Amino acid sequence: MQEAISWLNGVPLAGLMLVVALGFTLGRLTWRGMALGPAGGTLLVALLFGDLGLSFEALYGAADPALTVGTFGFCLFIYSVGFEAGPRFFSSLFGGPGWRFVVVGTVVNVVALFLAVLFGEVFDLGDSITAGLLSGALTSAPTYAAADRVCSDPAALAVTFALTYPVGLAGVVLLVQFLPRLLKHDFSAGASDEDEKPRAPTSPEMERAFEVRKEDAIGRPLKELDLTHRTGCYLTRLHRGAEVLGCDADTVLQAGDHVMARGRLDELQVFAEVVGPEVYDEELRRRLPSPRRIRVTHRRAVGKSLSDLGLTQKHRCLVVAIRRGEVVLEPWPELPLERGDVLDVVGPRGGLRAAAEELGRFERSTDDTDVAVYAPGIFLGLLLGQVHVDALGVAFTPGLAGGLLLAGIVLGRFQRLGPIHAHVPQAARQLVRDLGILLFVAETGVQASGSSLDALRGVMGPTLGAAALVTALPVLAACLVARRWLRMRPVDTWGSIGGGMTSTAALVAVKRAADSNEPALSYAASYAFASVLVTIAGPTVIYLMR
């Protein structure tokens, strides 16, 4: 083993890349629905390799450079956090009922910060261990990354984060599985307010094939039949002879045509009475139309529900999915749109163009990425981090993390910087964000030597116990606030809690418990604001502990 480590120490970047590869693989392994995630797995591998003697002298020499690969990764990651939060950061606060989701997520973070500082003072843990405890309890890589730049002992921070991360991860999953039962939370229950409208149709939408037999439907164009208003269903495609065609307002139905209609069960029954009986058509089912993606940018569309927009009635277009940040929402009529939402829409070419003009613009190809937006954005963040504000006797400097986060939020919100459009597909954003945190965690973990465990001797038990409480008590507080004061449904409460903890594991557990994708809505609203809060929490806990 020592020979292998010596070889890695002699090849620049080889050790760092090996740590990232092994850590990412470890983080993807799951056990009963739980996984360490890329950051947690990479940190554990980095600490192990650091104890075995891995170093970066071949890369940096004996000096302590001001700029390292890890610092570059840190910049990419923190800027990406702000960039992804930007489109929904303000709308989550002022976008209708979403403010309640934000409140619940904020309660989780504020209570967790308070408890971490309290336990840090009681057990005299110091700023670095306390920040690591908070990061691990929330399973928050942004908290850890932001705290690393300002803490007094980065090695103690890294080890504490690695030890408490599994506690927070297991705690979140166990809380979601068992606490709702103890609190008698019924995920299938409706809203608490009796006058609140139902948030989903009485039955899910589905697609069925029908054969055109009714005399009133034969030989008439669709614009005269007005099937959407009469039945509530939308025609997606038509099978005539050997061809499968799209449908538009001028399409004339012929006897024997097979048409694919989409709608709820009761609407499809009415459609059969108007057009003809249901049939099975393998060709229609196999050849699905490719949806176009439309990004919501126009102010007049933000805040409106799908039923208010009436895309099906006006443009014969159907929204089949809504992408909000990292989650995919099932469209239902009462769902209000937010700025930055990306809609998967099917329909005739002219209708799609009209819908794009009404909502915003077509999303550019997933192969077309304005990666250049990261360079000026990070440059702006570095400048903002140096700004010194002295007002009312209080001196304040955002620092590296604060400047990058603010720049990311601004560019994410306005989607452009001068002539540069901030178009970065979700897959590209995730790649940049994950690569950034993995490079940063790998470098800081390796540099945290085994001697850093000395700082935890005598406080290991209190630290792990405090981490469990910092995970559990904020969730209880959030449940209390959501139930007593906000009158929220359990499914929204737990989705908001998962978003407040920025925990994908929590979202998966809540969706499984609810047997629905509905928690994704509250998760997305809470996550956008909480992702900024957990990043700020890192430097804040360091400041409060000094």
C-alpha positions as a printed NumPy array, in Angstrom:
array([[  0.   ,   0.   ,   0.   ],
       [  2.789,   2.426,   0.9  ],
       [  4.418,   1.85 ,  -2.486],
       [  1.153,   2.73 ,  -4.22 ],
       [  0.767,   5.866,  -2.088],
       [  4.349,   6.871,  -2.862],
       [  3.667,   6.473,  -6.582],
       [  0.5  ,   8.595,  -6.292],
       [  2.45 ,  11.271,  -4.407],
       [  4.866,  11.498,  -7.324],
       [  2.24 ,  12.012, -10.031],
       [  0.448,  15.399,  -9.955],
       [ -3.352,  15.13 ,  -9.695],
       [ -3.301,  11.294,  -9.726],
       [ -4.099,  10.943,  -6.016],
       [ -6.78 ,  13.636,  -6.118],
       [ -8.526,  12.051,  -9.084],
       [ -8.403,   8.591,  -7.493],
       [ -9.973,   9.925,  -4.314],
       [-12.766,  11.601,  -6.313],
       [-13.434,   8.436,  -8.339],
       [-13.548,   6.121,  -5.317],
       [-15.498,   8.602,  -3.189],
       [-18.12 ,   9.201,  -5.853],
       [-18.577,   5.445,  -6.28 ],
       [-18.876,   4.94 ,  -2.521],
       [-21.394,   7.775,  -2.251],
       [-23.7  ,   6.123,  -4.785],
       [-23.974,   2.849,  -2.864],
       [-27.363,   2.573,  -1.16 ],
       [-28.524,   0.634,   1.864],
       [-32.237,   0.62 ,   2.684],
       [-32.752,   3.809,   0.728],
       [-29.79 ,   5.624,   2.315],
       [-26.617,   6.75 ,   0.574],
       [-23.708,   8.916,   1.665],
       [-23.914,  10.961,  -1.493],
       [-20.928,  12.146,  -3.552],
       [-19.63 ,  14.616,  -0.944],
       [-19.954,  12.255,   2.028],
       [-18.35 ,   9.332,   0.223],
       [-15.485,  11.437,  -1.128],
       [-14.731,  12.93 ,   2.288],
       [-14.473,   9.497,   3.91 ],
       [-12.136,   8.229,   1.174],
       [-10.062,  11.432,   1.36 ],
       [ -9.61 ,  11.102,   5.136],
       [ -8.54 ,   7.478,   4.708],
       [ -5.991,   8.291,   2.01 ],
       [ -4.721,  11.226,   4.057],
       [ -4.071,   8.928,   7.   ],
       [ -2.235,   6.533,   4.65 ],
       [  0.136,   9.333,   3.659],
       [ -1.291,  10.786,   0.457],
       [ -0.092,  14.35 ,  -0.152],
       [ -0.081,  16.925,  -2.939],
       [  3.584,  17.946,  -2.885],
       [  4.007,  16.881,  -6.514],
       [  1.203,  19.264,  -7.405],
       [  1.941,  22.271,  -5.171],
       [  5.453,  21.667,  -3.857],
       [  6.309,  22.385,  -0.242],
       [  4.724,  25.847,  -0.354],
       [  1.172,  26.651,   0.649],
       [ -0.307,  28.099,  -2.582],
       [ -3.037,  30.719,  -2.511],
       [ -4.883,  29.019,  -5.366],
       [ -5.423,  25.265,  -5.373],
       [ -7.615,  22.806,  -7.26 ],
       [ -9.806,  22.606,  -4.157],
       [-10.249,  26.388,  -4.078],
       [-11.284,  26.348,  -7.717],
       [-13.768,  23.578,  -6.931],
       [-15.08 ,  25.631,  -4.01 ],
       [-15.711,  28.596,  -6.318],
       [-17.541,  26.433,  -8.847],
       [-19.694,  24.836,  -6.162],
       [-20.765,  27.916,  -4.184],
       [-21.438,  29.899,  -7.348],
       [-23.519,  26.972,  -8.674],
       [-25.585,  26.899,  -5.468],
       [-26.541,  30.532,  -5.969],
       [-27.022,  30.134,  -9.725],
       [-29.517,  27.305,  -9.262],
       [-31.356,  29.085,  -6.446],
       [-31.587,  32.385,  -8.331],
       [-34.645,  31.748, -10.542],
       [-36.795,  30.67 ,  -7.563],
       [-35.132,  32.482,  -4.646],
       [-37.471,  35.492,  -4.711],
       [-40.506,  33.799,  -6.226],
       [-40.513,  31.25 ,  -3.391],
       [-40.946,  34.136,  -0.962],
       [-43.535,  36.162,  -2.836],
       [-45.137,  33.549,  -5.109],
       [-48.496,  32.919,  -3.406],
       [-48.77 ,  30.028,  -0.925],
       [-45.122,  29.108,  -1.399],
       [-44.109,  31.433,   1.433],
       [-45.407,  28.896,   3.948],
       [-43.074,  26.262,   2.561],
       [-40.191,  28.707,   2.898],
       [-41.129,  29.461,   6.522],
       [-41.018,  25.764,   7.435],
       [-37.636,  25.314,   5.746],
       [-36.334,  28.433,   7.493],
       [-37.471,  27.129,  10.88 ],
       [-35.456,  23.959,  10.303],
       [-32.271,  25.914,   9.591],
       [-32.647,  28.562,  12.288],
       [-33.413,  26.027,  15.025],
       [-30.546,  23.805,  13.864],
       [-28.124,  26.755,  13.946],
       [-29.306,  27.777,  17.425],
       [-28.959,  24.243,  18.803],
       [-25.526,  23.73 ,  17.263],
       [-24.228,  26.929,  18.867],
       [-25.883,  25.997,  22.176],
       [-24.259,  22.541,  22.271],
       [-20.988,  24.024,  21.086],
       [-20.95 ,  26.415,  24.056],
       [-22.151,  23.825,  26.599],
       [-19.547,  21.218,  25.623],
       [-16.859,  23.766,  24.674],
       [-16.471,  22.284,  21.197],
       [-14.934,  25.276,  19.48 ],
       [-15.922,  26.85 ,  16.199],
       [-14.648,  24.13 ,  13.826],
       [-16.213,  21.131,  15.561],
       [-19.476,  23.019,  16.02 ],
       [-19.589,  23.916,  12.313],
       [-18.812,  20.311,  11.387],
       [-21.571,  19.135,  13.712],
       [-24.097,  21.466,  12.051],
       [-22.969,  20.471,   8.544],
       [-23.232,  16.762,   9.302],
       [-26.557,  17.007,  11.124],
       [-28.063,  18.784,   8.105],
       [-26.101,  16.577,   5.659],
       [-25.174,  19.889,   4.036],
       [-22.075,  20.116,   1.859],
       [-22.604,  23.896,   1.311],
       [-22.453,  24.514,   5.082],
       [-19.229,  22.549,   5.325],
       [-17.67 ,  24.228,   2.3  ],
       [-18.503,  27.762,   3.437],
       [-17.313,  27.115,   7.005],
       [-13.984,  25.681,   5.819],
       [-12.866,  29.053,   4.465],
       [-13.179,  30.861,   7.815],
       [-12.839,  28.245,  10.588],
       [ -9.776,  27.975,  12.837],
       [ -9.148,  24.248,  12.301],
       [-10.216,  22.911,   8.871],
       [ -8.971,  19.427,   9.764],
       [-11.249,  19.19 ,  12.82 ],
       [-14.122,  20.503,  10.701],
       [-13.583,  17.798,   8.062],
       [-13.361,  14.935,  10.569],
       [-16.427,  16.119,  12.497],
       [-18.413,  16.467,   9.297],
       [-17.419,  12.945,   8.229],
       [-18.405,  11.46 ,  11.622],
       [-21.728,  13.275,  11.998],
       [-22.851,  13.023,   8.352],
       [-24.057,   9.394,   8.705],
       [-25.892,  10.4  ,  11.905],
       [-27.75 ,  13.147,  10.071],
       [-28.45 ,  10.96 ,   7.046],
       [-29.866,   8.064,   9.076],
       [-31.742,  10.474,  11.316],
       [-33.523,  12.183,   8.43 ],
       [-34.662,   8.896,   6.884],
       [-35.805,   7.444,  10.224],
       [-37.679,  10.633,  11.13 ],
       [-39.571,  10.62 ,   7.846],
       [-40.458,   6.961,   8.247],
       [-41.594,   6.936,  11.876],
       [-42.343,  10.463,  13.115],
       [-45.438,  10.996,  10.908],
       [-46.971,   7.882,  12.464],
       [-46.295,   9.134,  15.987],
       [-47.756,  12.54 ,  15.122],
       [-50.651,  10.876,  13.268],
       [-49.856,  12.697,  10.053],
       [-51.899,  11.341,   7.168],
       [-50.104,  12.073,   3.902],
       [-53.291,  11.406,   1.945],
       [-55.287,  14.001,   3.897],
       [-56.462,  17.118,   2.081],
       [-55.762,  20.702,   3.022],
       [-56.651,  21.91 ,   6.487],
       [-58.649,  24.85 ,   5.219],
       [-62.087,  23.714,   4.125],
       [-62.347,  26.343,   1.45 ],
       [-59.052,  25.468,  -0.205],
       [-59.469,  24.089,  -3.709],
       [-58.333,  20.558,  -4.467],
       [-54.832,  20.506,  -5.835],
       [-55.209,  17.616,  -8.222],
       [-57.897,  16.311, -10.542],
       [-60.263,  13.586,  -9.365],
       [-58.444,  11.046, -11.541],
       [-55.063,  11.07 , -13.279],
       [-54.794,  11.907, -16.958],
       [-54.17 ,   9.008, -19.33 ],
       [-53.951,   8.295, -23.033],
       [-56.341,   6.068, -24.931],
       [-56.83 ,   5.216, -28.645],
       [-60.22 ,   5.54 , -30.344],
       [-61.54 ,   4.652, -33.793],
       [-63.481,   7.346, -35.651],
       [-66.955,   5.915, -36.352],
       [-69.474,   8.573, -35.335],
       [-71.033,  10.265, -38.361],
       [-70.914,  13.689, -36.731],
       [-67.112,  13.412, -36.408],
       [-66.344,  12.114, -39.922],
       [-65.271,  14.61 , -42.575],
       [-65.053,  17.614, -40.265],
       [-61.892,  19.495, -39.206],
       [-60.995,  19.514, -35.523],
       [-61.569,  23.256, -35.215],
       [-65.252,  22.652, -36.054],
       [-65.602,  19.615, -33.8  ],
       [-64.171,  21.612, -30.862],
       [-63.437,  18.359, -29.032],
       [-61.37 ,  19.984, -26.297],
       [-64.257,  22.134, -25.066],
       [-66.871,  19.435, -25.594],
       [-64.992,  16.556, -23.951],
       [-61.985,  18.   , -22.117],
       [-59.659,  15.691, -24.087],
       [-56.743,  16.623, -26.296],
       [-55.717,  14.76 , -29.481],
       [-51.991,  14.038, -29.604],
       [-51.662,  12.047, -32.848],
       [-53.538,  10.185, -35.551],
       [-52.953,   6.796, -37.226],
       [-54.188,   6.676, -40.821],
       [-53.121,   3.792, -43.034],
       [-49.362,   3.34 , -42.618],
       [-48.772,   6.857, -41.297],
       [-48.835,   8.308, -37.791],
       [-49.526,  12.026, -38.025],
       [-49.747,  14.987, -35.705],
       [-53.029,  16.815, -35.218],
       [-53.815,  20.486, -35.653],
       [-56.934,  22.584, -36.02 ],
       [-57.253,  21.833, -39.765],
       [-56.94 ,  18.057, -39.432],
       [-60.026,  16.376, -40.951],
       [-61.057,  13.066, -39.374],
       [-61.91 ,  10.182, -41.671],
       [-63.856,   7.009, -41.008],
       [-61.566,   4.328, -39.579],
       [-58.914,   6.76 , -38.33 ],
       [-57.359,   5.848, -35.011],
       [-56.754,   8.873, -32.798],
       [-54.875,   9.068, -29.487],
       [-56.63 ,  11.271, -26.933],
       [-55.396,  12.365, -23.526],
       [-57.675,  13.217, -20.612],
       [-59.193,  12.026, -17.355],
       [-61.297,   8.877, -17.273],
       [-64.625,  10.69 , -17.216],
       [-63.505,  12.946, -20.096],
       [-62.356,   9.966, -22.164],
       [-65.776,   8.342, -21.723],
       [-67.416,  11.465, -23.163],
       [-64.853,  11.472, -25.997],
       [-65.836,   7.908, -26.949],
       [-69.483,   8.979, -27.22 ],
       [-68.553,  11.821, -29.583],
       [-65.898,  10.143, -31.79 ],
       [-66.131,   6.365, -31.523],
       [-65.2  ,   3.332, -29.427],
       [-61.86 ,   2.71 , -27.724],
       [-59.426,   0.432, -29.57 ],
       [-55.913,  -0.852, -29.02 ],
       [-53.339,   0.511, -31.454],
       [-49.733,  -0.57 , -30.826],
       [-48.387,   1.808, -33.482],
       [-49.981,   4.817, -31.819],
       [-48.628,   3.864, -28.417],
       [-45.138,   3.195, -29.709],
       [-44.707,   6.395, -31.71 ],
       [-45.057,   9.12 , -29.098],
       [-44.553,  12.764, -30.109],
       [-41.407,  14.422, -28.791],
       [-42.247,  17.273, -26.385],
       [-40.725,  20.729, -26.769],
       [-39.373,  22.453, -23.701],
       [-40.567,  25.981, -22.92 ],
       [-38.984,  28.096, -20.169],
       [-41.27 ,  30.441, -18.24 ],
       [-39.753,  33.936, -18.317],
       [-42.617,  36.344, -19.066],
       [-43.997,  38.171, -16.049],
       [-47.582,  37.788, -17.223],
       [-47.284,  33.99 , -17.037],
       [-45.598,  33.811, -13.605],
       [-48.052,  32.976, -10.837],
       [-50.803,  31.831, -13.186],
       [-52.115,  28.299, -13.018],
       [-52.301,  25.97 , -15.989],
       [-56.08 ,  26.274, -15.99 ],
       [-55.815,  30.085, -16.081],
       [-53.432,  29.944, -19.037],
       [-55.669,  27.547, -20.964],
       [-52.922,  26.31 , -23.284],
       [-55.002,  23.333, -24.399],
       [-58.037,  25.424, -25.299],
       [-56.126,  28.266, -26.976],
       [-53.212,  26.496, -28.647],
       [-54.125,  22.785, -28.51 ],
       [-50.977,  22.179, -26.463],
       [-50.669,  19.846, -23.503],
       [-48.184,  20.197, -20.629],
       [-46.929,  16.718, -19.757],
       [-44.303,  17.634, -17.135],
       [-42.946,  20.636, -15.268],
       [-39.28 ,  20.814, -14.267],
       [-38.633,  23.051, -11.275],
       [-34.99 ,  23.009, -10.331],
       [-33.978,  19.443,  -9.561],
       [-37.495,  18.049,  -9.271],
       [-40.093,  17.096, -11.859],
       [-43.684,  18.025, -11.007],
       [-46.821,  16.405, -12.303],
       [-48.961,  19.101, -13.958],
       [-52.433,  19.7  , -12.61 ],
       [-54.833,  22.574, -13.395],
       [-54.335,  24.536, -10.141],
       [-50.525,  24.426, -10.195],
       [-49.135,  28.006, -10.424],
       [-46.075,  28.528, -12.584],
       [-42.867,  30.098, -11.318],
       [-40.162,  31.976, -13.154],
       [-37.601,  29.547, -14.471],
       [-39.979,  26.576, -14.715],
       [-39.335,  24.418, -17.78 ],
       [-42.466,  22.877, -19.301],
       [-42.494,  19.759, -21.468],
       [-45.229,  20.532, -23.999],
       [-46.679,  18.516, -26.878],
       [-48.879,  19.922, -29.624],
       [-48.935,  21.161, -33.206],
       [-46.025,  23.244, -34.395],
       [-47.976,  26.484, -34.63 ],
       [-49.546,  25.956, -31.222],
       [-46.156,  25.31 , -29.65 ],
       [-44.794,  28.564, -31.079],
       [-47.795,  30.485, -29.744],
       [-47.421,  28.866, -26.308],
       [-43.712,  29.72 , -26.22 ],
       [-44.452,  33.362, -27.036],
       [-47.051,  33.487, -24.244],
       [-44.922,  31.798, -21.582],
       [-41.408,  32.905, -22.423],
       [-39.161,  31.121, -24.882],
       [-38.195,  27.724, -26.167],
       [-35.492,  26.104, -24.108],
       [-32.385,  25.833, -26.174],
       [-30.931,  22.476, -27.095],
       [-29.468,  20.471, -24.237],
       [-26.257,  20.341, -26.285],
       [-26.026,  24.152, -26.35 ],
       [-24.438,  25.297, -23.091],
       [-23.191,  28.769, -22.189],
       [-20.425,  27.501, -19.927],
       [-18.753,  30.887, -20.342],
       [-21.274,  32.332, -17.882],
       [-19.324,  30.701, -15.041],
       [-16.151,  32.681, -15.672],
       [-17.62 ,  36.229, -15.503],
       [-19.988,  35.12 , -12.738],
       [-17.171,  33.858, -10.549],
       [-15.154,  36.982, -11.39 ],
       [-18.084,  39.113, -10.222],
       [-18.372,  36.994,  -7.087],
       [-14.689,  37.482,  -6.269],
       [-15.131,  41.254,  -6.573],
       [-18.257,  41.273,  -4.403],
       [-16.457,  39.21 ,  -1.79 ],
       [-13.923,  42.025,  -1.358],
       [-16.502,  44.769,  -0.806],
       [-16.246,  46.279,   2.671],
       [-19.404,  47.752,   4.159],
       [-19.28 ,  49.902,   7.286],
       [-22.769,  51.075,   8.282],
       [-24.161,  52.007,  11.687],
       [-20.896,  51.043,  13.313],
       [-20.99 ,  47.52 ,  11.918],
       [-18.221,  46.417,   9.55 ],
       [-19.121,  43.667,   7.126],
       [-17.374,  41.878,   4.274],
       [-19.231,  39.151,   2.347],
       [-16.095,  37.101,   1.917],
       [-15.43 ,  34.551,  -0.789],
       [-18.508,  32.402,  -0.129],
       [-20.864,  35.375,   0.259],
       [-19.67 ,  37.079,  -2.916],
       [-19.92 ,  33.938,  -5.031],
       [-23.339,  33.102,  -3.636],
       [-24.679,  36.6  ,  -4.331],
       [-23.278,  36.649,  -7.872],
       [-24.849,  33.25 ,  -8.57 ],
       [-28.249,  34.389,  -7.313],
       [-28.179,  37.539,  -9.455],
       [-27.153,  35.775, -12.664],
       [-29.505,  32.884, -12.   ],
       [-32.372,  35.315, -11.514],
       [-31.81 ,  37.505, -14.576],
       [-30.329,  34.741, -16.771],
       [-27.845,  37.014, -18.507],
       [-24.73 ,  39.128, -18.017],
       [-24.491,  41.711, -20.777],
       [-24.398,  39.803, -24.075],
       [-23.933,  36.464, -22.286],
       [-27.115,  34.442, -21.775],
       [-27.04 ,  32.161, -18.767],
       [-28.336,  29.055, -20.495],
       [-26.93 ,  25.993, -18.771],
       [-28.995,  22.768, -18.94 ],
       [-29.721,  20.917, -15.721],
       [-27.29 ,  18.101, -16.532],
       [-24.461,  20.57 , -17.161],
       [-25.237,  22.513, -13.972],
       [-25.195,  19.329, -11.937],
       [-21.893,  18.26 , -13.468],
       [-20.212,  21.573, -12.626],
       [-21.675,  21.663,  -9.103],
       [-20.785,  18.063,  -8.276],
       [-17.302,  18.315,  -9.761],
       [-16.677,  21.471,  -7.749],
       [-17.677,  20.017,  -4.38 ],
       [-15.856,  16.734,  -5.053],
       [-12.58 ,  18.491,  -5.869],
       [-12.922,  20.688,  -2.803],
       [-13.882,  17.885,  -0.412],
       [-11.185,  15.551,  -1.756],
       [ -8.434,  18.108,  -1.227],
       [ -9.562,  19.3  ,   2.196],
       [-10.149,  15.724,   3.364],
       [ -6.688,  14.536,   2.373],
       [ -5.11 ,  17.545,   4.061],
       [ -6.988,  16.754,   7.31 ],
       [ -4.402,  14.478,   8.904],
       [ -5.142,  11.769,  11.454],
       [ -3.923,  14.046,  14.235],
       [ -7.118,  16.052,  13.82 ],
       [ -8.902,  13.331,  15.804],
       [ -7.111,  14.684,  18.863],
       [ -9.486,  17.631,  18.856],
       [-12.451,  15.248,  19.265],
       [-11.036,  13.197,  22.109],
       [-13.16 ,  13.665,  25.188],
       [-16.033,  15.212,  23.211],
       [-16.731,  12.428,  20.698],
       [-19.841,  11.198,  22.548],
       [-21.332,  14.664,  23.148],
       [-20.634,  15.612,  19.519],
       [-22.446,  12.596,  18.07 ],
       [-25.323,  12.972,  20.544],
       [-25.616,  16.667,  19.743],
       [-25.659,  15.875,  16.014],
       [-28.608,  13.52 ,  16.516],
       [-30.506,  16.227,  18.418],
       [-29.629,  18.921,  15.858],
       [-31.15 ,  16.631,  13.224],
       [-34.313,  15.695,  15.142],
       [-35.365,  18.762,  17.143],
       [-35.567,  21.204,  14.191],
       [-37.854,  18.73 ,  12.401],
       [-40.142,  18.61 ,  15.455],
       [-40.152,  22.412,  15.66 ],
       [-41.009,  22.699,  11.967],
       [-43.872,  20.199,  12.349],
       [-45.242,  22.235,  15.239],
       [-45.084,  25.529,  13.352],
       [-46.63 ,  24.007,  10.207],
       [-49.487,  22.394,  12.117],
       [-50.324,  25.006,  14.753],
       [-49.761,  28.29 ,  12.951],
       [-49.58 ,  27.63 ,   9.222],
       [-52.304,  24.941,   9.019],
       [-50.39 ,  23.033,   6.359],
       [-51.13 ,  19.573,   5.067],
       [-48.74 ,  16.835,   6.249],
       [-47.577,  16.14 ,   2.702],
       [-46.585,  19.813,   2.29 ],
       [-45.057,  19.975,   5.752],
       [-42.694,  17.083,   5.153],
       [-41.833,  18.18 ,   1.638],
       [-40.891,  21.593,   3.043],
       [-38.789,  19.986,   5.784],
       [-36.88 ,  17.963,   3.205],
       [-36.288,  21.103,   1.153],
       [-35.202,  23.014,   4.267],
       [-32.564,  20.369,   4.921],
       [-31.681,  20.354,   1.189],
       [-31.837,  16.586,   1.523],
       [-32.633,  14.486,  -1.531],
       [-32.835,  11.447,   0.745],
       [-35.619,  13.148,   2.71 ],
       [-37.558,  13.918,  -0.477],
       [-37.307,  10.313,  -1.655],
       [-38.467,   9.046,   1.749],
       [-41.425,  11.471,   1.844],
       [-42.495,  10.57 ,  -1.7  ],
       [-42.414,   6.9  ,  -0.793],
       [-44.429,   7.469,   2.38 ],
       [-46.979,   9.597,   0.52 ],
       [-46.976,   7.302,  -2.53 ],
       [-47.091,  10.485,  -4.594],
       [-44.894,  13.044,  -6.298],
       [-46.833,  15.892,  -4.663],
       [-44.2  ,  16.57 ,  -1.92 ],
       [-41.885,  17.705,  -4.727],
       [-43.818,  20.992,  -5.005],
       [-43.212,  22.117,  -1.413],
       [-39.685,  20.664,  -1.525],
       [-38.778,  22.788,  -4.565],
       [-40.112,  26.003,  -2.999],
       [-38.351,  25.408,   0.315],
       [-35.116,  24.156,  -1.265],
       [-34.516,  27.3  ,  -3.331],
       [-34.376,  29.541,  -0.251],
       [-32.849,  26.985,   2.109],
       [-29.905,  26.281,  -0.198],
       [-28.84 ,  29.873,   0.399],
       [-29.511,  29.673,   4.152],
       [-27.412,  26.542,   4.698],
       [-24.515,  28.169,   2.85 ],
       [-24.718,  31.285,   5.018],
       [-25.008,  29.098,   8.129],
       [-21.397,  27.934,   7.742],
       [-19.688,  31.314,   8.298],
       [-22.447,  32.327,  10.746],
       [-21.79 ,  29.479,  13.178],
       [-18.055,  30.267,  13.062],
       [-18.765,  33.923,  13.846],
       [-21.092,  33.081,  16.751],
       [-18.64 ,  30.632,  18.303],
       [-15.753,  33.119,  18.416]])
